[in-house]
mmCIF file of C-alpha atoms in Angstrom:
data_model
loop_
_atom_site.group_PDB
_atom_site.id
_atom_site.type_symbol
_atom_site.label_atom_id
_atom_site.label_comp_id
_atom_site.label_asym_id
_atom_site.label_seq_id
_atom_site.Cartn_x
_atom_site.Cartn_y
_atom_site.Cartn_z
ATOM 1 C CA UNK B 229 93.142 -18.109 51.417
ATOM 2 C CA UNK B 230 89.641 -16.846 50.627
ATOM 3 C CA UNK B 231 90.140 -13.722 48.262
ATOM 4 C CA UNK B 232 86.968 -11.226 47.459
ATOM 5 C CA UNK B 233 84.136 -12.975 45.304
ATOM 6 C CA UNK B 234 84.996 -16.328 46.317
ATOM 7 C CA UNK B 235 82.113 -18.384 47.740
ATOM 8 C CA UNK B 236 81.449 -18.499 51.342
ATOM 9 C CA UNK B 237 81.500 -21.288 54.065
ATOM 10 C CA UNK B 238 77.926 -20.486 54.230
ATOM 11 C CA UNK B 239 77.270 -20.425 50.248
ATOM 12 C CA UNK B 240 79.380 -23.253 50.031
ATOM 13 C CA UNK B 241 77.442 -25.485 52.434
ATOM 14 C CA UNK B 242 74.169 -24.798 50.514
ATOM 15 C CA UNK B 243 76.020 -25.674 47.084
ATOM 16 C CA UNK B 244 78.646 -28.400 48.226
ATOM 17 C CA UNK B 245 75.739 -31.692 48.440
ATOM 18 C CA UNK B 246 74.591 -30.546 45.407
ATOM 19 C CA UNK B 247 77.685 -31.363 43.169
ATOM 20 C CA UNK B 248 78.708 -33.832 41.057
ATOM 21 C CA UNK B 249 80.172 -37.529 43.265
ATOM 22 C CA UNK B 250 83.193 -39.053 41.421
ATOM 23 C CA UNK B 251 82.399 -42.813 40.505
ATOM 24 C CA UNK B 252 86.358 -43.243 41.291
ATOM 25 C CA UNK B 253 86.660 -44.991 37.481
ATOM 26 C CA UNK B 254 88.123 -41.864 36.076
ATOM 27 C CA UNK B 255 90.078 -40.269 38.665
ATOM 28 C CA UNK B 256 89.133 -37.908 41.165
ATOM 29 C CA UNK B 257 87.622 -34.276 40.912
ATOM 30 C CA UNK B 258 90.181 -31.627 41.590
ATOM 31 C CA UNK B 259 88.402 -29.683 44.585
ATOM 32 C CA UNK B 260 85.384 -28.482 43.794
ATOM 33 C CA UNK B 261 85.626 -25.136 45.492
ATOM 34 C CA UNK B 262 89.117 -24.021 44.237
ATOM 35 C CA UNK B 263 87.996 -24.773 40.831
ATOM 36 C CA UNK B 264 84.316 -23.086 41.198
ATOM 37 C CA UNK B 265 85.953 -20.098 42.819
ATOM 38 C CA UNK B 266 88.373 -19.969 39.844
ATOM 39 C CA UNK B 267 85.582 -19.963 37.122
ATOM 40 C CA UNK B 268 83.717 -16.997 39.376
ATOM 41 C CA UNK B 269 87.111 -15.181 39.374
ATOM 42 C CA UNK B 270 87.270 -15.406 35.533
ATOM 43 C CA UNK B 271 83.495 -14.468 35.374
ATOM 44 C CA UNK B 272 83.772 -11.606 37.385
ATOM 45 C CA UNK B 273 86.570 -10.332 36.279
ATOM 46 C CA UNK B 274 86.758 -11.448 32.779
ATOM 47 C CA UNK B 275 90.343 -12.117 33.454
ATOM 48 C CA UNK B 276 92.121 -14.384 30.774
ATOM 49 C CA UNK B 277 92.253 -17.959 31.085
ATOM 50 C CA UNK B 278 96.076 -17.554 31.349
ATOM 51 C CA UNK B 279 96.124 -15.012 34.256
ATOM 52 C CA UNK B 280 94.072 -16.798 36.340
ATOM 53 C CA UNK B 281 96.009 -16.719 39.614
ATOM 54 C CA UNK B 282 97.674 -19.968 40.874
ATOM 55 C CA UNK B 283 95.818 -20.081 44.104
ATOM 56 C CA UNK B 284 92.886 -21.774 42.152
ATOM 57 C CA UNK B 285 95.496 -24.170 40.312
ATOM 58 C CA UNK B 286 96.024 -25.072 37.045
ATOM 59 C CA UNK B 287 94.381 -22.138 34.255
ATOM 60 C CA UNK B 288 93.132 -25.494 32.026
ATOM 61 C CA UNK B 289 91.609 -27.529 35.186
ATOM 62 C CA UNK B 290 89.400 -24.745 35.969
ATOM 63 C CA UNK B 291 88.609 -23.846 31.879
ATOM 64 C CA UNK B 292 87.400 -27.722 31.736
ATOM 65 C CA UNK B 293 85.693 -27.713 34.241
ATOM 66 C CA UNK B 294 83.220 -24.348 32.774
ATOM 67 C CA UNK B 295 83.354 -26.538 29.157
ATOM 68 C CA UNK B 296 81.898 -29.896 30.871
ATOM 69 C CA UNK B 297 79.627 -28.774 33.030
ATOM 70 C CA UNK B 298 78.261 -26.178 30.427
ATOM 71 C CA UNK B 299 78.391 -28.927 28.061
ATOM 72 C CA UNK B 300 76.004 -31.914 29.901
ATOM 73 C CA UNK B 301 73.991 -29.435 31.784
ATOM 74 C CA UNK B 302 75.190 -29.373 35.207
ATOM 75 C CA UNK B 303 75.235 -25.764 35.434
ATOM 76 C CA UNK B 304 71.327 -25.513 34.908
ATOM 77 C CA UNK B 305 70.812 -28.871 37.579
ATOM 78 C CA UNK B 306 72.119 -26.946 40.208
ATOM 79 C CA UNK B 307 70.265 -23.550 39.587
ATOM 80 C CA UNK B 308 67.251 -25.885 39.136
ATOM 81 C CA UNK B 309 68.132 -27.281 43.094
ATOM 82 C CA UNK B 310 68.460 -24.663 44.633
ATOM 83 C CA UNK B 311 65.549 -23.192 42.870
ATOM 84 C CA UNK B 312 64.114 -26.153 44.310
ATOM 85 C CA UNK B 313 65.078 -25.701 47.508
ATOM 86 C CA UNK B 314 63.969 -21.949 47.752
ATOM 87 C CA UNK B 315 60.259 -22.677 46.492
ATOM 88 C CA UNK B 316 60.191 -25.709 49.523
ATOM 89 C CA UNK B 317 60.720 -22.920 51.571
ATOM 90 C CA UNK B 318 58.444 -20.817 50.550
ATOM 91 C CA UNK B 319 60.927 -17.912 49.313
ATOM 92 C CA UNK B 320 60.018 -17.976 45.765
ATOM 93 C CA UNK B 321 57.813 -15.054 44.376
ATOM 94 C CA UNK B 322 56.088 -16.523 41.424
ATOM 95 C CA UNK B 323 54.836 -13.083 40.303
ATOM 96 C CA UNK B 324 57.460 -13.167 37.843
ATOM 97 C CA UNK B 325 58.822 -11.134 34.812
ATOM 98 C CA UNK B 326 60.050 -11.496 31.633
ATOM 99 C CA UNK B 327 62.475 -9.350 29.444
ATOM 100 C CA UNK B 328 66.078 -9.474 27.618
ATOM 101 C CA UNK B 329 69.341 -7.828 27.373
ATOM 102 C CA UNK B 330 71.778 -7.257 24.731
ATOM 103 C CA UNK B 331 75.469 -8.146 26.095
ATOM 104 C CA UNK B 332 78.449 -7.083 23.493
ATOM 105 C CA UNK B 333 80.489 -9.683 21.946
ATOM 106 C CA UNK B 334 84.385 -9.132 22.291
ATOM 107 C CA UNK B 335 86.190 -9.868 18.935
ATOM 108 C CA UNK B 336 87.721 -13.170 20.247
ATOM 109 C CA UNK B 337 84.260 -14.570 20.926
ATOM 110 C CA UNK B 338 84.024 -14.549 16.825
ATOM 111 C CA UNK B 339 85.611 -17.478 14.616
ATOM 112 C CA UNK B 340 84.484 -21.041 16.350
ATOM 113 C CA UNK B 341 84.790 -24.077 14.216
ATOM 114 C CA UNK B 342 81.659 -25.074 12.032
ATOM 115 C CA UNK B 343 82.218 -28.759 14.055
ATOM 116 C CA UNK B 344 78.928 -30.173 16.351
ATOM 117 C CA UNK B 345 79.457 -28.779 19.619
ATOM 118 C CA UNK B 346 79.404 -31.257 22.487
ATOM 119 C CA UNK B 347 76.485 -32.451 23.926
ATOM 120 C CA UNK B 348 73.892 -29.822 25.563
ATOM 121 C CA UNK B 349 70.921 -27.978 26.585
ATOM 122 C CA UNK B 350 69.815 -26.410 23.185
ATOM 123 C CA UNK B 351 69.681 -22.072 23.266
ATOM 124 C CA UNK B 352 66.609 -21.532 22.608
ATOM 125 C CA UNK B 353 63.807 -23.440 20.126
ATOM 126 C CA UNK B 354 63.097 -20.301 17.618
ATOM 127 C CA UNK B 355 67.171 -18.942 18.178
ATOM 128 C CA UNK B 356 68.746 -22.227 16.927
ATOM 129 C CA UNK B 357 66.156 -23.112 14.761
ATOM 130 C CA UNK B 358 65.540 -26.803 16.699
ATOM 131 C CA UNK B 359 63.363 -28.610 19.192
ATOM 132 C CA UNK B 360 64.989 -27.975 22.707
ATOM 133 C CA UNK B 361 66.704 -31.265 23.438
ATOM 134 C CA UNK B 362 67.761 -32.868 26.743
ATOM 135 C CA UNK B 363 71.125 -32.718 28.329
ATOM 136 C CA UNK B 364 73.585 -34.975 26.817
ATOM 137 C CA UNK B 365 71.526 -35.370 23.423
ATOM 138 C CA UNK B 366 73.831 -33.300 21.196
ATOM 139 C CA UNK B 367 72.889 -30.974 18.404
ATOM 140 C CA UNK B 368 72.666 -30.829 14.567
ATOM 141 C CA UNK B 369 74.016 -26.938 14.893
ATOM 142 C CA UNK B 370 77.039 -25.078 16.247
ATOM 143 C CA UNK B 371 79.437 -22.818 14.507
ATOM 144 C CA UNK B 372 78.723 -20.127 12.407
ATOM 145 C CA UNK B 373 77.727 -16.399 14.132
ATOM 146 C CA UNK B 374 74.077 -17.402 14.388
ATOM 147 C CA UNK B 375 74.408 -21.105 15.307
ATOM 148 C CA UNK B 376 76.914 -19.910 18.216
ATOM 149 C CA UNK B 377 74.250 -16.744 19.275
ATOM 150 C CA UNK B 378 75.934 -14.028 17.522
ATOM 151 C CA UNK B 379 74.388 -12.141 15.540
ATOM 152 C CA UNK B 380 74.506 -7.698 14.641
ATOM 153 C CA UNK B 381 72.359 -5.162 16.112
ATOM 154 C CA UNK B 382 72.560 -1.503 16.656
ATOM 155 C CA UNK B 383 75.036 -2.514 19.675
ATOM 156 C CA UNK B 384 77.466 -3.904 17.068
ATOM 157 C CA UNK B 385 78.577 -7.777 17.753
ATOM 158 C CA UNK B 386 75.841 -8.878 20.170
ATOM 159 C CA UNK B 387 74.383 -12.257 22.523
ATOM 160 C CA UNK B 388 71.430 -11.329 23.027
ATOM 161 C CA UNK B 389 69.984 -12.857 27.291
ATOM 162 C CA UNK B 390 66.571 -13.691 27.630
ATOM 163 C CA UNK B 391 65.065 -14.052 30.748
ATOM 164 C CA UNK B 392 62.519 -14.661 33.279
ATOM 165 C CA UNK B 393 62.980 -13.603 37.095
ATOM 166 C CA UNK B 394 61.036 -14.039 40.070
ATOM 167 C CA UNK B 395 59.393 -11.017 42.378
ATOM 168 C CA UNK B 396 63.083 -11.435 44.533
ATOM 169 C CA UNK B 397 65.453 -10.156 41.163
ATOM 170 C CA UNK B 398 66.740 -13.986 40.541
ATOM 171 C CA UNK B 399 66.798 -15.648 37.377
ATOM 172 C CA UNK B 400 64.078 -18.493 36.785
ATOM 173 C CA UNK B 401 65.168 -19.231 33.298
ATOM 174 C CA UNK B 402 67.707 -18.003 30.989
ATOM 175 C CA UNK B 403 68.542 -17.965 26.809
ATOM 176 C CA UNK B 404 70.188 -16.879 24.316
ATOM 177 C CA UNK B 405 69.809 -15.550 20.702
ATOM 178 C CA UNK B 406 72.035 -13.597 18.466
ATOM 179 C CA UNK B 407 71.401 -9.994 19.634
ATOM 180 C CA UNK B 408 69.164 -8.564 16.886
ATOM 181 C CA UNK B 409 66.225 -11.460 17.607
ATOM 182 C CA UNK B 410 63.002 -9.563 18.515
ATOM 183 C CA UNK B 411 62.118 -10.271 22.706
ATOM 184 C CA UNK B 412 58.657 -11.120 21.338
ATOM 185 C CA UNK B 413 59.628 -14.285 19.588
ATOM 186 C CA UNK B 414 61.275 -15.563 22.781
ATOM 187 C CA UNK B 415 58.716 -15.380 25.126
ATOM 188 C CA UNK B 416 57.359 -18.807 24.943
ATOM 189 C CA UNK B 417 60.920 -20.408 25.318
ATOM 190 C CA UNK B 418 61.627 -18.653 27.962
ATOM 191 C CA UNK B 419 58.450 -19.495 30.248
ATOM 192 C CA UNK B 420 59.104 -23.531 28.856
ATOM 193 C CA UNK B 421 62.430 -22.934 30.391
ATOM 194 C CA UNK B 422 60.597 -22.336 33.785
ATOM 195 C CA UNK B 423 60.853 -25.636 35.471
ATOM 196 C CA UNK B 424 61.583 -25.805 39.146
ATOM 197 C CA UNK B 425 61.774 -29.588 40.868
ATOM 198 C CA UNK B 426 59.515 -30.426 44.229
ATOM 199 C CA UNK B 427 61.724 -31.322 46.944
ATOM 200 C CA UNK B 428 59.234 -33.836 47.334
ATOM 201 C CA UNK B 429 57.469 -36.355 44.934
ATOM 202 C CA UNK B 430 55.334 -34.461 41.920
ATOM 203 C CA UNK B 431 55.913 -32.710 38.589
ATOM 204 C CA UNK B 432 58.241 -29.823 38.476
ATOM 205 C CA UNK B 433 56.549 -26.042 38.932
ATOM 206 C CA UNK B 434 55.950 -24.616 35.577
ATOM 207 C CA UNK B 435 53.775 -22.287 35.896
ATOM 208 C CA UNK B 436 53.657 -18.536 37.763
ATOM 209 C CA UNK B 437 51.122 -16.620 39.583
ATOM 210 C CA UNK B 438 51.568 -13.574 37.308
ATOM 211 C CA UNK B 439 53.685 -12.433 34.524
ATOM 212 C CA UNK B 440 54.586 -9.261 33.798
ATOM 213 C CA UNK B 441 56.192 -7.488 30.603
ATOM 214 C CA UNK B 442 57.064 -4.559 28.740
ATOM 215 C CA UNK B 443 55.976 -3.460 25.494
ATOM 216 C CA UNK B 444 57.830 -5.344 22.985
ATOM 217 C CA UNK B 445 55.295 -8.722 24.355
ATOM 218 C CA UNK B 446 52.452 -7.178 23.699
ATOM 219 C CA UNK B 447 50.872 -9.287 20.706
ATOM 220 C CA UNK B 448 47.790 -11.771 20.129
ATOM 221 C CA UNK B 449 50.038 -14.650 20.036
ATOM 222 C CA UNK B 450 51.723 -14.265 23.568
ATOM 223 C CA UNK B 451 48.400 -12.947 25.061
ATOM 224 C CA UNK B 452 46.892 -16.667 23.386
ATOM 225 C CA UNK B 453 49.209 -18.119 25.265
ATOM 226 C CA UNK B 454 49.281 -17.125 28.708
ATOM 227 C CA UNK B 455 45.280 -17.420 28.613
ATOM 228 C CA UNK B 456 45.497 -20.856 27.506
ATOM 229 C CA UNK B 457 48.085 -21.667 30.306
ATOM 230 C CA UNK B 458 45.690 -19.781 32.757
ATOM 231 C CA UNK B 459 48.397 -17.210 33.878
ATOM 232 C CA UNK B 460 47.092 -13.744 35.031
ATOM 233 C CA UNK B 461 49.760 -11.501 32.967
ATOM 234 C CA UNK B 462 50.232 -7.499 32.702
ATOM 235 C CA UNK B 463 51.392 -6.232 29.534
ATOM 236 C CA UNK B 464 50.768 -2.901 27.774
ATOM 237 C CA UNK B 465 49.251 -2.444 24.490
ATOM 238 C CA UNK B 466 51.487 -0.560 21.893
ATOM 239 C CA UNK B 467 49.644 2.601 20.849
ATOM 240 C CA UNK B 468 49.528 1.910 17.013
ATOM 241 C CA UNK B 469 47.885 -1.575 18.352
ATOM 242 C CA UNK B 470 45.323 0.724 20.126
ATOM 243 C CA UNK B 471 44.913 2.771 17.771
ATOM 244 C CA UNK B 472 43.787 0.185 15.765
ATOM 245 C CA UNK B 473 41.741 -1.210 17.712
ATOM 246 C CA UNK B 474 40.189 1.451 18.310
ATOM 247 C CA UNK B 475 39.638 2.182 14.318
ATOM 248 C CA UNK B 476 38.175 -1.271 13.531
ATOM 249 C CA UNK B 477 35.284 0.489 16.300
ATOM 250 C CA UNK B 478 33.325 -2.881 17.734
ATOM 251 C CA UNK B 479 35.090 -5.172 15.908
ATOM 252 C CA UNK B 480 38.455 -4.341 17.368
ATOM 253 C CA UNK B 481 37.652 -6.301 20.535
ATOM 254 C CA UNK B 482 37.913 -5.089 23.994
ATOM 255 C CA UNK B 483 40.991 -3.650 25.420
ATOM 256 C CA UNK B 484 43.204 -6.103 27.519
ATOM 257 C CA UNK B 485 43.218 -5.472 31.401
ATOM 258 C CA UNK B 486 46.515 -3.605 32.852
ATOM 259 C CA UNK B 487 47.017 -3.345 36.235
ATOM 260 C CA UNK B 488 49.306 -0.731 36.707
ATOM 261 C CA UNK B 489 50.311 -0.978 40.091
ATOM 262 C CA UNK B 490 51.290 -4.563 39.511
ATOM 263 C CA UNK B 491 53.313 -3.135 36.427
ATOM 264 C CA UNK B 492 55.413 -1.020 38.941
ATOM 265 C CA UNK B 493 57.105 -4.019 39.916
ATOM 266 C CA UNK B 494 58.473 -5.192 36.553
ATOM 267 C CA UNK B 495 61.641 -3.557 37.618
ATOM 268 C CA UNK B 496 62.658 -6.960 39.379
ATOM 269 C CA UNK B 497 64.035 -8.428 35.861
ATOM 270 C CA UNK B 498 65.845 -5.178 35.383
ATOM 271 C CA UNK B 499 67.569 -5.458 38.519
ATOM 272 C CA UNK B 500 68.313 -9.259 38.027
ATOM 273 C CA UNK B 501 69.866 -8.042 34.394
ATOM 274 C CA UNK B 502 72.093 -5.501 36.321
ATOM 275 C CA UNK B 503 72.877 -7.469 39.023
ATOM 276 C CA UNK B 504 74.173 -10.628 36.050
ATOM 277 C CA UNK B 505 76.166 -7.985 34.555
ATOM 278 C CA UNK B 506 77.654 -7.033 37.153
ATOM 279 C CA UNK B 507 80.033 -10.347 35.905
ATOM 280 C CA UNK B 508 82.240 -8.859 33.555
ATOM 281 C CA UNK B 509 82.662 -11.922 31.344
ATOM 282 C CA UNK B 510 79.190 -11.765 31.189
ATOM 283 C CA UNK B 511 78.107 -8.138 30.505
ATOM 284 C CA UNK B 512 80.731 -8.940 27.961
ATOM 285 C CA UNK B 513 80.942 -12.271 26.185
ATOM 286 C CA UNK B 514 84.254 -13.807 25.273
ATOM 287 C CA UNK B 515 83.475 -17.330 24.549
ATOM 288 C CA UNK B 516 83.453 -18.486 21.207
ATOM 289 C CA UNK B 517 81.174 -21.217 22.069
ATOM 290 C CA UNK B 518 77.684 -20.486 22.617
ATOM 291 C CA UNK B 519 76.952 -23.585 25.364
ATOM 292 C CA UNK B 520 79.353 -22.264 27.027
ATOM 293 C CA UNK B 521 78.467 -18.736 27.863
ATOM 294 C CA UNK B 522 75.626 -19.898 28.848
ATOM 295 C CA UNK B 523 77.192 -22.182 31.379
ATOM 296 C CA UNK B 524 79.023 -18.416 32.339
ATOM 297 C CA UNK B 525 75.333 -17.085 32.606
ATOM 298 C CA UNK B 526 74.057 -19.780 34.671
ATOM 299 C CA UNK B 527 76.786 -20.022 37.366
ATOM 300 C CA UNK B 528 76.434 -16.313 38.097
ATOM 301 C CA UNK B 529 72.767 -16.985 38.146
ATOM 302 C CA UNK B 530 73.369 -19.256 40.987
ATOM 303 C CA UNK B 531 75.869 -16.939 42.862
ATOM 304 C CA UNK B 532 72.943 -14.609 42.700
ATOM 305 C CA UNK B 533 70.666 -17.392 44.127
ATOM 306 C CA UNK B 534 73.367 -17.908 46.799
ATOM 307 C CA UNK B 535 73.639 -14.329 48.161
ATOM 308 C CA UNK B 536 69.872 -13.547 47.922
#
């Protein structure tokens, strides 16, 4: 019985060669798309773990299966091959844009253990306050409000999403941060996050046509950047920025270039945002664990992939 939100025959045939082979060694996987469709019935409804209905089998087979995958990264390796698969086609649009969202923390997403977390994809260089690290290398950090991506802003408890999305409203690359981080201090991780393999042989993608961003970007550090990468970028200046600039008279420099009919189309991360919080264990965060939510993040990222 297929029940609303579960993945298609055609959604699963794009994901199904992409998962994970048992070796046989350690038993066999449960089926892989009762227990995927029971992690996208928790994240869209935010449902309990306990409640999950019994058509996707047992509650603590399907919660596993979110904690390992979210753990050694195979969350991100699929939205990374299908990414993959997309820019082989030719569907990507690499005029991309960047921008974050605050998502409220329940109360139950408080309180994890000050133990190391199991191996991971770090959350973000600046946010945990370490190199980003490979899948599988483990962590000196976890537990503790900020070390789990929890943090206070003027929503209250937040998890703070950062993100980059391509010119079709899909996620490229995805973060978090404890919720009162500035966006502006993100911005580099997020475009290092932006690594999509060739289908063939050659380096992964890294780089976009364009980038596009609001405001709270616009300083000399991420213009440096984006001019040493050679990326063509729209950004407004702040008006206190312009003002002085326009104070210091010659000496303030020229004004940076904005193209404001290329700006129009920024709207494509704000749709992506709306469109991942349309996941209610997303748009709300419940796990205690900040690896983990991520995971959450990154599986409705590639739902979003799948239905585009």
């Amino acid at each position: 019985m297929t029940g609303r939100g579960d993945l298609t025959d055609a959604e699963w045939a794009r994901l199904e060669p992409l998962l994970p082979v048992s070796s046989g060694r350690c038993g066999r996987w449960r089926d892989h798309r009762q227990v995927i469709n029971g992690v996208l019935h928790r994240i869209r409804t935010g449902v309990q773990w306990r409640d999950l209905p019994e058509r996707f089998g047992p509650w603590k087979t399907v919660h596993k299966r979110l904690l390992k995958w979210s753990a050694d990264g195979t969350w991100e390796r699929l939205l990374q091959q299908i990414q993959a698969a997309g820019d082989a086609a030719g569907d990507i649009d690499w005029d991309i844009s960047v921008d974050s969202t605050v998502m409220r923390a329940h109360h139950h997403a408080a309180g994890a253990r000050k133990a190391l977390p199991p191996p991971r994809r770090s959350i973000g260089e600046q946010a945990m306050g370490h190199q980003i690290e490979p899948a599988g290398s483990g962590l000196a950090a976890g537990g503790g409000a900020e070390g789990e991506g929890l943090g206070r802003s003027r929503g209250g408890f937040t998890t703070k999403v950062h993100l980059s999305a391509d010119g079709r409203c899909r996620p490229l690359s995805l973060l978090i941060t404890p919720g009162q981080w500035a966006d502006c201090t993100q911005f580099e991780p997020v475009m290092e996050e932006i690594r999509v393999p060739r289908t063939s042989a050659g380096r992964p993608r890294t780089r976009p046509d364009s980038v596009s961003a609001d405001k709270a970007y616009s300083n000399r550090r991420t213009r440096s950047y984006l001019r040493k990468r050679g990326i063509r970028h729209v950004i407004p200046e702040k008006d206190d920025q312009a003002a002085n600039r326009v104070k210091r008279g010659s000496c303030g420099g020229r004004p940076p270039g904005f193209d404001g009919e290329r700006y129009r189309k920024r709207n494509v991360v704000e749709r992506a945002i709306n469109k991942l919080k349309g996941f209610r264990a997303v748009a709300t965060r419940y796990d205690k664990r900040g690896y983990v939510f991520l995971g959450a993040v990154t599986l409705a990222a590639i739902v979003m992939w799948l239905r585009s």
